[in-house]
Amino acid sequence: MSQSDRITIAKRVAQELKEDEAVNLGVGIPTIIPDYLGDKKVYLQSENGLLGMGPTPADEDIDMDLISASKKPISMDIGASLFDSSDSFLMIRGGHIDTAVLGALQVDETGEVANWAVPGETILGVGGAMDLVAGAKRMIIASMHLSKDGSPKIVKKLSFPSSGVRKADMIVTEHAVFRFIEGKMYLVEILSDVSVEELREMTDAHFSLLEKTKIKAN
């Protein structure tokens, strides 16, 4: 996973966030999104107890008492608030989070997400994945297109444990943007130099094109 690929994903997700939304950022790629919001005002929540997360601080400004869900240094925006974990999860479970941006191990062609356990590997804890899947009003998945072993992460059917029956609204990878509409997967935009045919080869799930799909000219 290159840093440029992570940045491509973070920048594209940042375009989808709306002014004045309360947005939870999950572990991994989502935590770098604050660096690419520009002047857009959104209220970023970290489930470990902060609403009002700002961009990554400069080295001289790092305070390790302020960390993201990925345990990376963060800053606080003007008007930010701190609270305990129970209040954080009350916000999530109470339906007060407009958008959750999450990583994923797998996403199926209907938008069902698996992001908390790999079969056969030690499970350290569920974390907030299932609460966010159930509680957020909108779910965007920010993920690399392929796993580390080169297998597709966007699949016909999950082989990893599901995180919940709620479906993702959108998935952004380093190669493409997909939306899920009425249980079907649609290609919205190609972000890299791959062709539609190459994208189909690396995507196990079936997807259709929209009339307004943005495809780069090769």
C-alpha positions as a Python dict, from the first residue, in 0.01 Angstrom:
ca = {
    (1, 'M'): (0, 0, 0),
    (2, 'S'): (167, 320, -116),
    (3, 'Q'): (114, 652, 54),
    (4, 'S'): (5, 804, -278),
    (5, 'D'): (-274, 544, -305),
    (6, 'R'): (-388, 622, 50),
    (7, 'I'): (-392, 994, -34),
    (8, 'T'): (-591, 933, -354),
    (9, 'I'): (-858, 755, -150),
    (10, 'A'): (-862, 1012, 130),
    (11, 'K'): (-894, 1306, -110),
    (12, 'R'): (-1181, 1143, -299),
    (13, 'V'): (-1371, 1059, 20),
    (14, 'A'): (-1319, 1416, 143),
    (15, 'Q'): (-1511, 1537, -165),
    (16, 'E'): (-1814, 1336, -49),
    (17, 'L'): (-1833, 1486, 299),
    (18, 'K'): (-2086, 1764, 341),
    (19, 'E'): (-2063, 2091, 531),
    (20, 'D'): (-2165, 2066, 898),
    (21, 'E'): (-2188, 1685, 900),
    (22, 'A'): (-2081, 1485, 1204),
    (23, 'V'): (-1839, 1231, 1058),
    (24, 'N'): (-1675, 935, 1230),
    (25, 'L'): (-1336, 834, 1093),
    (26, 'G'): (-1239, 472, 1142),
    (27, 'V'): (-897, 312, 1167),
    (28, 'G'): (-650, 327, 878),
    (29, 'I'): (-698, 536, 563),
    (30, 'P'): (-993, 735, 707),
    (31, 'T'): (-768, 896, 970),
    (32, 'I'): (-574, 1096, 707),
    (33, 'I'): (-890, 1254, 562),
    (34, 'P'): (-865, 1566, 790),
    (35, 'D'): (-554, 1668, 596),
    (36, 'Y'): (-751, 1696, 270),
    (37, 'L'): (-1071, 1877, 365),
    (38, 'G'): (-946, 2224, 277),
    (39, 'D'): (-1188, 2491, 401),
    (40, 'K'): (-1482, 2250, 426),
    (41, 'K'): (-1626, 2253, 777),
    (42, 'V'): (-1722, 1910, 905),
    (43, 'Y'): (-1727, 1784, 1264),
    (44, 'L'): (-1491, 1488, 1279),
    (45, 'Q'): (-1547, 1232, 1554),
    (46, 'S'): (-1290, 985, 1681),
    (47, 'E'): (-1462, 709, 1877),
    (48, 'N'): (-1198, 724, 2151),
    (49, 'G'): (-1358, 1050, 2267),
    (50, 'L'): (-1320, 1358, 2048),
    (51, 'L'): (-1553, 1564, 1832),
    (52, 'G'): (-1371, 1830, 1633),
    (53, 'M'): (-1061, 1651, 1506),
    (54, 'G'): (-826, 1871, 1306),
    (55, 'P'): (-544, 1793, 1061),
    (56, 'T'): (-226, 1604, 1147),
    (57, 'P'): (-10, 1831, 1369),
    (58, 'A'): (344, 1937, 1286),
    (59, 'D'): (614, 1737, 1466),
    (60, 'E'): (678, 2017, 1714),
    (61, 'D'): (307, 2035, 1804),
    (62, 'I'): (247, 1665, 1868),
    (63, 'D'): (75, 1587, 2198),
    (64, 'M'): (45, 1210, 2248),
    (65, 'D'): (-253, 1267, 2476),
    (66, 'L'): (-436, 1355, 2153),
    (67, 'I'): (-456, 1050, 1926),
    (68, 'S'): (-693, 910, 1664),
    (69, 'A'): (-859, 567, 1659),
    (70, 'S'): (-543, 452, 1480),
    (71, 'K'): (-333, 584, 1773),
    (72, 'K'): (-180, 851, 1549),
    (73, 'P'): (-124, 1213, 1664),
    (74, 'I'): (-408, 1451, 1587),
    (75, 'S'): (-498, 1812, 1651),
    (76, 'M'): (-819, 1966, 1784),
    (77, 'D'): (-1020, 2211, 1576),
    (78, 'I'): (-1163, 2529, 1725),
    (79, 'G'): (-1462, 2438, 1942),
    (80, 'A'): (-1363, 2071, 1974),
    (81, 'S'): (-1492, 1871, 2269),
    (82, 'L'): (-1352, 1578, 2464),
    (83, 'F'): (-1561, 1307, 2631),
    (84, 'D'): (-1534, 950, 2750),
    (85, 'S'): (-1581, 638, 2540),
    (86, 'S'): (-1932, 571, 2666),
    (87, 'D'): (-2053, 913, 2547),
    (88, 'S'): (-1878, 855, 2216),
    (89, 'F'): (-2069, 533, 2161),
    (90, 'L'): (-2394, 695, 2274),
    (91, 'M'): (-2348, 940, 1987),
    (92, 'I'): (-2296, 652, 1745),
    (93, 'R'): (-2571, 424, 1874),
    (94, 'G'): (-2814, 714, 1908),
    (95, 'G'): (-2800, 795, 1537),
    (96, 'H'): (-2614, 1126, 1578),
    (97, 'I'): (-2335, 1043, 1330),
    (98, 'D'): (-2423, 1155, 977),
    (99, 'T'): (-2146, 964, 798),
    (100, 'A'): (-1905, 689, 900),
    (101, 'V'): (-1591, 640, 692),
    (102, 'L'): (-1460, 289, 756),
    (103, 'G'): (-1195, 53, 628),
    (104, 'A'): (-1292, -298, 519),
    (105, 'L'): (-1155, -648, 483),
    (106, 'Q'): (-1427, -733, 231),
    (107, 'V'): (-1732, -567, 76),
    (108, 'D'): (-1983, -769, -123),
    (109, 'E'): (-2169, -660, -435),
    (110, 'T'): (-2474, -555, -231),
    (111, 'G'): (-2267, -335, 4),
    (112, 'E'): (-2248, -569, 303),
    (113, 'V'): (-1924, -511, 493),
    (114, 'A'): (-1677, -735, 679),
    (115, 'N'): (-1421, -534, 873),
    (116, 'W'): (-1362, -686, 1214),
    (117, 'A'): (-1229, -1044, 1189),
    (118, 'V'): (-1030, -1273, 961),
    (119, 'P'): (-1118, -1645, 989),
    (120, 'G'): (-841, -1840, 1160),
    (121, 'E'): (-665, -1535, 1302),
    (122, 'T'): (-671, -1410, 1661),
    (123, 'I'): (-950, -1159, 1726),
    (124, 'L'): (-831, -875, 1946),
    (125, 'G'): (-1174, -714, 1973),
    (126, 'V'): (-1465, -595, 1764),
    (127, 'G'): (-1406, -228, 1839),
    (128, 'G'): (-1671, 13, 1710),
    (129, 'A'): (-1721, -144, 1367),
    (130, 'M'): (-2062, -299, 1431),
    (131, 'D'): (-2192, 7, 1616),
    (132, 'L'): (-2096, 233, 1326),
    (133, 'V'): (-2242, 1, 1064),
    (134, 'A'): (-2571, -2, 1256),
    (135, 'G'): (-2579, 355, 1384),
    (136, 'A'): (-2440, 593, 1120),
    (137, 'K'): (-2684, 745, 873),
    (138, 'R'): (-2444, 694, 580),
    (139, 'M'): (-2147, 460, 539),
    (140, 'I'): (-1851, 515, 306),
    (141, 'I'): (-1583, 248, 277),
    (142, 'A'): (-1226, 369, 218),
    (143, 'S'): (-1014, 70, 121),
    (144, 'M'): (-741, -59, -105),
    (145, 'H'): (-886, -250, -399),
    (146, 'L'): (-691, -569, -331),
    (147, 'S'): (-572, -735, -11),
    (148, 'K'): (-203, -779, 66),
    (149, 'D'): (-201, -1124, -99),
    (150, 'G'): (-353, -981, -417),
    (151, 'S'): (-702, -1124, -368),
    (152, 'P'): (-1009, -905, -435),
    (153, 'K'): (-1159, -719, -140),
    (154, 'I'): (-1476, -643, -337),
    (155, 'V'): (-1642, -981, -369),
    (156, 'K'): (-1964, -1149, -483),
    (157, 'K'): (-2029, -1288, -134),
    (158, 'L'): (-1853, -1233, 198),
    (159, 'S'): (-1628, -1512, 323),
    (160, 'F'): (-1532, -1313, 635),
    (161, 'P'): (-1773, -1247, 925),
    (162, 'S'): (-2019, -968, 846),
    (163, 'S'): (-2015, -647, 1047),
    (164, 'G'): (-2392, -607, 1023),
    (165, 'V'): (-2693, -614, 795),
    (166, 'R'): (-2671, -240, 714),
    (167, 'K'): (-2512, -185, 375),
    (168, 'A'): (-2247, 62, 264),
    (169, 'D'): (-2358, 352, 47),
    (170, 'M'): (-2027, 388, -131),
    (171, 'I'): (-1677, 242, -161),
    (172, 'V'): (-1365, 433, -268),
    (173, 'T'): (-1045, 252, -363),
    (174, 'E'): (-725, 375, -527),
    (175, 'H'): (-872, 264, -862),
    (176, 'A'): (-1241, 345, -853),
    (177, 'V'): (-1553, 481, -684),
    (178, 'F'): (-1864, 260, -656),
    (179, 'R'): (-2211, 334, -524),
    (180, 'F'): (-2465, 84, -398),
    (181, 'I'): (-2817, 157, -517),
    (182, 'E'): (-3106, -71, -418),
    (183, 'G'): (-2872, -362, -351),
    (184, 'K'): (-2674, -330, -674),
    (185, 'M'): (-2322, -202, -732),
    (186, 'Y'): (-2248, 73, -983),
    (187, 'L'): (-1918, 216, -1105),
    (188, 'V'): (-1923, 593, -1060),
    (189, 'E'): (-1568, 694, -1145),
    (190, 'I'): (-1229, 547, -1234),
    (191, 'L'): (-948, 715, -1037),
    (192, 'S'): (-640, 543, -1183),
    (193, 'D'): (-522, 448, -1533),
    (194, 'V'): (-699, 109, -1535),
    (195, 'S'): (-961, 30, -1798),
    (196, 'V'): (-1310, -95, -1717),
    (197, 'E'): (-1203, -442, -1833),
    (198, 'E'): (-898, -439, -1604),
    (199, 'L'): (-1118, -320, -1319),
    (200, 'R'): (-1356, -611, -1374),
    (201, 'E'): (-1061, -854, -1361),
    (202, 'M'): (-952, -728, -1019),
    (203, 'T'): (-1306, -704, -883),
    (204, 'D'): (-1480, -1031, -794),
    (205, 'A'): (-1816, -857, -752),
    (206, 'H'): (-2042, -776, -1045),
    (207, 'F'): (-2093, -406, -1114),
    (208, 'S'): (-2274, -200, -1375),
    (209, 'L'): (-2192, 139, -1526),
    (210, 'L'): (-2404, 449, -1495),
    (211, 'E'): (-2459, 680, -1792),
    (212, 'K'): (-2257, 945, -1610),
    (213, 'T'): (-1968, 715, -1508),
    (214, 'K'): (-1638, 905, -1528),
    (215, 'I'): (-1379, 702, -1719),
    (216, 'K'): (-1030, 829, -1787),
    (217, 'A'): (-925, 831, -2154),
    (218, 'N'): (-624, 601, -2201),
}
